[in-house]
Amino acid sequence: MISSIPLSATLLAALSLTAPALAGPLASPKRGLVFTPNNTTPEDDKIWVQSPSSLTWYYNYGESPSAVFDEVPQSKFEFVPMMWGVSPDTSNITFLNTVKSLIKDKGINITHALSFNEPDLSWEYGGSNVDPESAAQAYVKNFIPLRKMGVKVGLPACAGHPEGLVWLQDFLDKCSAILSEGGSKKNCSYDFVPFHWYGNFEGLASHMGSYSAVFPKDKFWITEYNINNQDLGSTQDFYNMSAEYFDRLEFVERYSLFGAFRSDVSNVGANAAMLNRDGNLTDIGAWYLGRPGTGVDPLSGAGKSKSAALRLGLPQLGSVWLGTVVAAAVLLGA
Ligand SMILES: *[C@@H]1O[C@H](CO)[C@@H](O)[C@H](O)[C@H]1NC(C)=O
Ligand SMILES: *[C@@H]1O[C@H](CO)[C@@H](O)[C@H](O)[C@H]1NC(C)=O
Ligand SMILES: *[C@@H]1O[C@H](CO)[C@@H](O)[C@H](O)[C@H]1NC(C)=O
Ligand SMILES: *[C@@H]1O[C@H](CO)[C@@H](O)[C@H](O)[C@H]1NC(C)=O
Ligand SMILES: *[C@@H]1O[C@H](CO)[C@@H](O)[C@H](O)[C@H]1NC(C)=O
Ligand SMILES: *[C@@H]1O[C@H](CO)[C@@H](O)[C@H](O)[C@H]1NC(C)=O
């Protein structure tokens, strides 16, 4: 499926699909946290902001900042609000009002906002399950006014499969049509283009090529990515190659690895997790924060749970974000 995506020679050259340097990169200001806290292990939450940490921003799939980071100034660790999905009344502007209030009442310098999370996937796969027309209506109501206030806004973050781009182009057409109603022709406006990826490095580069072909002048944010359910060596290779790639590409503005959790609750496989079963940073976790490796095996530690499924690192049903990865795995035939 991945190889069916056409990639021009020019694009391939532009993306430099050559072997990257052996050692992975150190700290990067592009790096952020996808914050997926778990009530049973609140002691892990502060790990991401302990010094030294290369992380400069975070999102939590929600509209409001996470209280646990209240002490950390927005200028050091930027909260980026997200409107996860769309309610049946697409003229609902709760999101817009919340962000305005964060800025005006709470004095938080919100400079970027994320729109819908995997609207192209159904709820059972963790997507927000929104059709392009409803998404366009909600986007025009909530995000166009934010742009006018100077907040930079991202297009919806589609899942890592070719259908995501089809959804996105449909969305852009619908959004442009709404903005052009009864007046001169206008294009849907946005500031950056987020997307997700689960799979190997070649697939990631190919998917990036597809986005580059459609959005040749735009900045990208990779707001969820990892290689799921692979051995430790392959997972670490993928981590180093993708981090080096994102840091090198000028049009990749930000990225956030999906993996800020313990290996025993990971739904992307234990080796992709940034913490072992006891909440110690693994090599990848430490590298991501810009620190030297710890040598901690993701599978090590006693863990908190007695469940056999957890010990085997099997996917946990019922989490908000689980489906993303399951869907990616299904779609990619992983
Ligand atoms: C990945 O990068 C780190 C440094 O960031 C380095 O220590 C490690 O050896 C690299 N691993 C591989 C498999 O290249
Ligand atoms: C409006 O949207 C917010 C999320 O932004 C949601 O919590 C709320 O339930 C929605 N209201 C209605 C009436 O659907
Ligand atoms: C808000 O943050 C932006 C980007 O970091 C900065 O340029 C701007 O000066 C800040 N505004 C305020 C009021 O602090
Ligand atoms: C809309 O975007 C297209 C493609 O980038 C461009 O050719 C066209 O001039 C734009 N239209 C307006 C009204 O800005
Ligand atoms: C791992 O975490 C446990 C529990 O917090 C701690 O006691 C231990 O010292 C840590 N081990 C390493 C190698 O950091
Ligand atoms: C939170 O952790 C517990 C075990 O410590 C686990 O049972 C539960 O599934 C986790 N929740 C999520 C959403 O991963």
Coordinates of C-alpha atoms and ligand atoms in Angstrom, one line a residue:
M1 CA 0.0 0.0 0.0
I2 CA 2.8 2.4 0.9
S3 CA 4.7 1.6 -2.3
S4 CA 1.7 2.6 -4.3
I5 CA 2.1 6.2 -3.3
P6 CA 3.8 8.0 -6.3
L7 CA 7.0 9.8 -5.3
S8 CA 8.7 11.9 -7.9
A9 CA 12.5 11.9 -8.3
T10 CA 12.5 15.6 -7.3
L11 CA 10.6 14.9 -4.1
L12 CA 12.8 12.0 -3.2
A13 CA 15.8 14.2 -3.7
A14 CA 14.2 17.0 -1.7
L15 CA 13.4 14.6 1.2
S16 CA 16.9 13.1 1.1
L17 CA 16.0 9.5 1.6
T18 CA 19.6 8.6 2.1
A19 CA 21.0 6.7 5.1
P20 CA 21.1 9.1 8.1
A21 CA 24.0 9.4 10.5
L22 CA 24.4 6.5 12.9
A23 CA 24.0 8.4 16.2
G24 CA 20.7 10.0 16.7
P25 CA 20.3 13.7 17.4
L26 CA 20.4 15.3 20.8
A27 CA 18.0 17.9 22.1
S28 CA 15.7 19.6 19.6
P29 CA 13.4 22.6 20.1
K30 CA 10.9 21.0 17.7
R31 CA 10.1 18.3 20.2
G32 CA 6.9 18.2 22.2
L33 CA 4.9 15.9 24.5
V34 CA 1.7 14.1 23.6
F35 CA 0.5 14.0 27.2
T36 CA -1.5 10.8 28.1
P37 CA -1.5 10.8 31.9
N38 CA -2.7 7.7 33.8
N39 CA -4.3 8.2 37.2
T40 CA -2.6 5.1 38.6
T41 CA 0.9 6.6 38.0
P42 CA 0.7 10.3 38.7
E43 CA 4.3 10.2 39.8
D44 CA 5.2 9.9 36.1
D45 CA 3.6 13.2 35.0
K46 CA 6.4 15.5 36.1
I47 CA 9.1 13.5 34.4
W48 CA 8.6 15.4 31.1
V49 CA 9.3 18.8 32.6
Q50 CA 12.2 17.8 34.9
S51 CA 15.5 19.4 33.8
P52 CA 17.2 18.8 31.5
S53 CA 14.3 18.3 29.0
S54 CA 14.3 19.3 25.4
L55 CA 10.5 19.4 25.2
T56 CA 9.2 22.9 24.4
W57 CA 5.5 22.3 24.0
Y58 CA 2.7 19.8 24.7
Y59 CA -0.9 18.9 23.9
N60 CA -3.3 16.7 25.8
Y61 CA -6.1 16.2 23.3
G62 CA -8.1 18.9 25.1
E63 CA -8.9 22.6 25.3
S64 CA -7.4 23.4 28.7
P65 CA -3.9 23.1 30.1
S66 CA -3.0 20.1 32.4
A67 CA -3.0 21.3 36.1
V68 CA 0.2 19.3 36.8
F69 CA 2.2 21.7 34.5
D70 CA 0.7 24.9 36.1
E71 CA 4.1 25.8 37.6
V72 CA 5.9 25.6 34.3
P73 CA 5.6 28.9 32.4
Q74 CA 3.9 28.8 29.0
S75 CA 7.1 30.4 27.5
K76 CA 9.1 27.3 28.5
F77 CA 6.5 24.6 27.8
E78 CA 3.9 25.8 25.5
F79 CA 0.4 24.4 25.9
V80 CA -1.3 23.9 22.5
P81 CA -5.1 23.5 22.9
M82 CA -6.9 21.0 20.7
M83 CA -10.5 20.8 19.6
W84 CA -10.6 17.0 19.5
G85 CA -13.9 16.5 17.6
V86 CA -17.1 18.1 16.5
S87 CA -20.4 18.1 18.4
P88 CA -23.7 17.6 16.5
D89 CA -24.3 21.3 16.6
T90 CA -21.4 22.4 14.3
S91 CA -21.9 26.1 15.2
N92 CA -20.8 25.3 18.8
I93 CA -18.1 27.8 19.7
T94 CA -17.2 26.5 23.1
F95 CA -13.6 25.8 21.9
L96 CA -13.2 29.3 20.6
N97 CA -14.5 30.8 23.8
T98 CA -12.3 28.6 26.0
V99 CA -9.2 29.6 24.1
K100 CA -10.2 33.3 24.2
S101 CA -10.7 33.0 28.0
L102 CA -7.3 31.3 28.4
I103 CA -5.7 34.3 26.7
K104 CA -7.8 37.1 28.1
D105 CA -8.9 35.9 31.6
K106 CA -6.0 33.6 32.5
G107 CA -3.3 35.5 30.7
I108 CA -1.9 32.4 29.0
N109 CA 0.0 33.2 25.8
I110 CA -1.7 30.7 23.5
T111 CA 0.1 31.0 20.2
H112 CA -1.0 27.8 18.4
A113 CA -4.1 25.6 18.3
L114 CA -4.8 22.2 16.9
S115 CA -8.0 21.2 15.2
F116 CA -9.6 17.7 15.0
N117 CA -7.9 14.4 16.0
E118 CA -8.1 11.8 13.2
P119 CA -11.5 12.9 12.0
D120 CA -11.1 10.4 9.1
L121 CA -11.3 7.5 11.5
S122 CA -14.4 6.1 13.3
W123 CA -14.7 6.2 17.1
E124 CA -13.9 2.5 17.4
Y125 CA -10.5 3.2 16.1
G126 CA -10.0 6.3 18.3
G127 CA -10.8 8.8 15.6
S128 CA -13.1 11.7 16.1
N129 CA -15.3 10.4 13.2
V130 CA -16.2 13.7 11.5
D131 CA -17.4 14.2 8.0
P132 CA -15.5 16.9 6.0
E133 CA -18.6 19.2 5.7
S134 CA -19.3 19.2 9.5
A135 CA -15.6 19.6 10.2
A136 CA -15.4 22.5 7.8
Q137 CA -18.4 24.2 9.5
A138 CA -16.9 23.8 13.0
Y139 CA -13.4 24.9 11.7
V140 CA -14.8 28.1 10.2
K141 CA -16.7 28.9 13.5
N142 CA -13.8 28.2 15.8
F143 CA -10.4 28.4 14.0
I144 CA -10.9 31.2 11.5
P145 CA -11.6 33.7 14.3
L146 CA -8.6 32.5 16.2
R147 CA -6.4 33.1 13.2
K148 CA -7.8 36.6 13.1
M149 CA -6.6 37.0 16.7
G150 CA -3.1 36.0 15.6
V151 CA -3.2 32.4 16.9
K152 CA -1.6 30.0 14.4
V153 CA -3.9 27.1 13.7
G154 CA -3.4 23.6 12.3
L155 CA -5.5 21.7 9.9
P156 CA -7.1 18.5 11.2
A157 CA -4.6 15.8 12.0
C158 CA -5.5 12.8 9.8
A159 CA -4.3 9.2 10.4
G160 CA -1.3 7.8 8.6
H161 CA -3.0 6.3 5.5
P162 CA -3.7 7.7 2.0
E163 CA -7.4 8.1 2.7
G164 CA -6.4 10.8 5.2
L165 CA -5.2 13.1 2.5
V166 CA -8.4 12.5 0.5
W167 CA -10.5 13.5 3.6
L168 CA -8.3 16.6 4.1
Q169 CA -8.7 17.8 0.5
D170 CA -12.4 17.3 0.7
F171 CA -12.4 19.3 4.0
L172 CA -10.4 22.2 2.4
D173 CA -12.8 22.4 -0.5
K174 CA -15.8 22.5 1.9
C175 CA -14.1 25.1 4.1
S176 CA -13.3 27.3 1.1
A177 CA -16.8 27.0 -0.2
I178 CA -18.2 28.2 3.2
L179 CA -15.8 31.1 3.3
S180 CA -16.7 32.1 -0.3
E181 CA -20.5 32.0 0.3
G182 CA -22.1 35.2 -1.0
G183 CA -18.8 36.9 -1.8
S184 CA -15.6 36.7 -3.7
K185 CA -13.7 33.3 -3.9
K186 CA -11.7 32.6 -0.8
N187 CA -9.4 29.8 0.2
C188 CA -9.6 28.0 3.5
S189 CA -6.8 29.4 5.7
Y190 CA -4.5 27.7 8.2
D191 CA -0.9 28.0 9.4
F192 CA 0.5 24.5 9.5
V193 CA -0.4 20.9 8.6
P194 CA -0.3 18.2 11.2
F195 CA -0.5 14.4 10.5
H196 CA 0.1 11.1 12.2
W197 CA 2.2 8.1 11.3
Y198 CA 2.6 4.5 12.6
G199 CA 4.9 2.2 10.8
N200 CA 8.4 2.0 9.5
F201 CA 10.7 4.8 8.4
E202 CA 10.3 4.2 4.7
G203 CA 6.6 4.4 5.1
L204 CA 7.0 7.6 7.1
A205 CA 9.2 9.2 4.4
S206 CA 6.7 8.1 1.7
H207 CA 3.8 9.5 3.6
M208 CA 5.7 12.8 4.1
G209 CA 6.2 12.8 0.3
S210 CA 2.5 12.6 -0.3
Y211 CA 1.9 15.5 2.1
S212 CA 4.7 17.5 0.5
A213 CA 3.2 17.0 -2.9
V214 CA -0.2 18.4 -1.8
F215 CA 1.2 21.1 0.6
P216 CA 4.6 22.1 -1.1
K217 CA 4.9 25.4 0.8
D218 CA 3.5 24.5 4.2
K219 CA 5.0 23.7 7.6
F220 CA 4.3 20.2 9.0
W221 CA 3.7 19.0 12.6
I222 CA 3.9 15.2 13.1
T223 CA 1.7 15.1 16.2
E224 CA 1.6 11.3 16.8
Y225 CA 4.2 8.9 15.4
N226 CA 6.1 5.7 16.2
I227 CA 6.9 2.3 14.9
N228 CA 4.6 -0.1 16.7
N229 CA 5.2 -3.6 18.0
Q230 CA 8.8 -4.1 16.9
D231 CA 11.9 -5.4 18.6
L232 CA 14.0 -3.0 20.6
G233 CA 16.8 -2.6 17.9
S234 CA 14.3 -1.7 15.1
T235 CA 12.4 0.6 17.4
Q236 CA 15.6 2.5 18.4
D237 CA 16.7 2.6 14.8
F238 CA 13.4 4.1 13.8
Y239 CA 13.5 6.6 16.6
N240 CA 17.0 7.8 15.7
M241 CA 16.3 8.0 11.9
S242 CA 13.0 9.8 12.3
A243 CA 14.3 12.3 14.8
E244 CA 17.3 13.1 12.6
Y245 CA 15.0 13.4 9.6
F246 CA 12.5 15.7 11.3
D247 CA 15.3 17.9 12.8
R248 CA 16.9 18.2 9.3
L249 CA 13.8 19.1 7.3
E250 CA 13.2 22.8 7.6
F251 CA 9.5 22.4 6.8
V252 CA 9.0 20.1 9.8
E253 CA 8.2 22.7 12.4
R254 CA 7.3 20.4 15.4
Y255 CA 6.9 16.8 16.2
S256 CA 5.7 14.7 19.2
L257 CA 6.5 11.0 19.6
F258 CA 3.6 8.9 20.8
G259 CA 5.1 7.0 23.7
A260 CA 5.1 9.1 26.9
F261 CA 3.8 6.2 29.1
R262 CA 5.0 3.0 30.7
S263 CA 5.7 -0.1 28.6
D264 CA 3.1 -2.2 30.5
V265 CA 0.2 0.0 29.4
S266 CA 1.6 0.8 25.9
N267 CA -0.7 0.2 23.0
V268 CA 2.1 0.6 20.5
G269 CA 4.2 -2.2 21.9
A270 CA 6.4 -2.2 24.9
N271 CA 9.6 -1.1 23.1
A272 CA 8.0 2.1 21.7
A273 CA 7.3 3.3 25.3
M274 CA 9.4 6.0 26.9
L275 CA 9.1 4.5 30.4
N276 CA 9.7 1.0 31.7
R277 CA 7.2 -0.7 34.0
D278 CA 8.5 1.2 37.0
G279 CA 8.4 4.6 35.3
N280 CA 12.1 4.9 34.6
L281 CA 13.1 6.5 31.3
T282 CA 14.2 4.0 28.7
D283 CA 16.9 4.9 26.2
I284 CA 14.3 6.3 23.7
G285 CA 12.6 8.3 26.6
A286 CA 16.0 9.8 27.6
W287 CA 17.1 10.5 24.1
Y288 CA 13.8 12.2 23.3
L289 CA 14.3 14.6 26.3
G290 CA 17.8 15.3 24.9
R291 CA 19.7 13.3 27.5
P292 CA 22.2 10.4 27.3
G293 CA 20.7 6.9 27.1
T294 CA 19.8 5.1 30.4
G295 CA 20.2 1.5 29.2
V296 CA 16.9 0.8 30.9
D297 CA 15.1 -2.1 29.1
P298 CA 11.5 -1.2 28.4
L299 CA 10.4 -4.6 29.7
S300 CA 12.2 -4.2 33.0
G301 CA 10.6 -3.3 36.3
A302 CA 7.8 -4.9 38.4
G303 CA 4.9 -2.7 37.3
K304 CA 1.8 -1.8 39.2
S305 CA -0.7 -4.2 37.6
K306 CA -1.3 -7.8 38.3
S307 CA -3.0 -8.4 34.9
A308 CA -1.5 -10.9 32.6
A309 CA -2.6 -8.9 29.6
L310 CA -0.7 -5.9 30.9
R311 CA 2.4 -8.0 31.6
L312 CA 2.4 -9.2 28.0
G313 CA 2.1 -5.6 26.8
L314 CA -1.2 -6.3 25.0
P315 CA -3.3 -3.3 23.9
Q316 CA -5.6 -2.0 26.6
L317 CA -9.2 -1.4 25.5
G318 CA -11.2 1.6 26.5
S319 CA -8.6 4.3 26.3
V320 CA -9.3 7.4 24.3
W321 CA -6.2 7.2 22.2
L322 CA -5.9 3.4 21.9
G323 CA -7.8 3.2 18.6
T324 CA -5.5 5.4 16.7
V325 CA -2.8 2.8 16.8
V326 CA -5.0 -0.2 16.3
A327 CA -6.5 1.6 13.3
A328 CA -3.1 2.4 11.9
A329 CA -2.0 -1.2 12.4
V330 CA -5.1 -2.5 10.6
L331 CA -4.8 0.0 7.8
L332 CA -1.1 -0.6 7.3
G333 CA -1.6 -4.4 7.6
A334 CA 1.0 -4.4 10.4
Ligands
LIG1 C1 20.7 6.4 18.6 O1 21.2 7.7 19.0 C2 21.8 7.7 20.3 C3 22.3 9.1 20.6 O2 21.2 10.0 20.5 C4 23.0 6.8 20.3 O3 23.6 6.8 21.6 C5 22.6 5.4 19.8 O4 23.7 4.6 19.7 C6 21.8 5.5 18.5 N1 21.3 4.1 18.3 C7 21.4 3.6 17.1 C8 20.7 2.2 17.0 O5 21.8 4.1 16.1
LIG2 C1 -19.8 22.1 22.6 O1 -18.5 21.7 22.4 C2 -17.8 21.4 23.7 C3 -16.4 21.0 23.3 O2 -15.8 22.1 22.7 C4 -18.5 20.2 24.3 O3 -17.9 19.9 25.6 C5 -20.0 20.6 24.5 O4 -20.7 19.5 25.0 C6 -20.6 21.0 23.2 N1 -22.0 21.5 23.5 C7 -23.0 21.0 22.9 C8 -24.3 21.6 23.3 O5 -22.9 20.0 22.1
LIG3 C1 3.7 35.1 23.2 O1 4.6 34.1 22.6 C2 5.1 34.5 21.4 C3 5.9 33.4 20.8 O2 6.7 32.8 21.7 C4 6.0 35.8 21.6 O3 6.5 36.2 20.3 C5 5.1 36.9 22.1 O4 5.9 38.0 22.4 C6 4.4 36.4 23.4 N1 3.5 37.4 23.8 C7 3.4 37.8 25.1 C8 2.3 38.8 25.4 O5 4.1 37.4 26.0
LIG4 C1 -6.6 29.5 -3.8 O1 -5.5 28.6 -3.8 C2 -5.2 28.2 -5.1 C3 -4.1 27.1 -5.0 O2 -3.1 27.5 -4.2 C4 -4.7 29.5 -5.9 O3 -4.3 29.1 -7.2 C5 -5.7 30.5 -5.9 O4 -5.2 31.7 -6.5 C6 -6.2 30.8 -4.5 N1 -7.4 31.7 -4.5 C7 -7.6 32.8 -3.8 C8 -8.8 33.5 -4.0 O5 -6.7 33.1 -3.0
LIG5 C1 13.6 3.1 38.6 O1 12.5 3.6 39.3 C2 12.4 3.1 40.7 C3 11.1 3.5 41.2 O2 10.9 4.9 41.0 C4 13.6 3.7 41.5 O3 13.6 3.2 42.8 C5 14.9 3.2 40.8 O4 16.0 3.7 41.4 C6 14.9 3.5 39.3 N1 16.0 2.9 38.7 C7 16.8 3.5 37.8 C8 17.9 2.7 37.2 O5 16.7 4.7 37.5
LIG6 C1 -3.5 3.0 33.4 O1 -2.6 2.1 34.1 C2 -3.3 1.0 34.6 C3 -2.3 0.1 35.2 O2 -1.3 0.8 35.9 C4 -4.0 0.2 33.5 O3 -4.7 -0.8 34.0 C5 -4.8 1.1 32.6 O4 -5.3 0.4 31.5 C6 -4.1 2.3 32.2 N1 -4.9 3.2 31.5 C7 -4.7 3.6 30.2 C8 -5.7 4.5 29.6 O5 -3.7 3.2 29.6

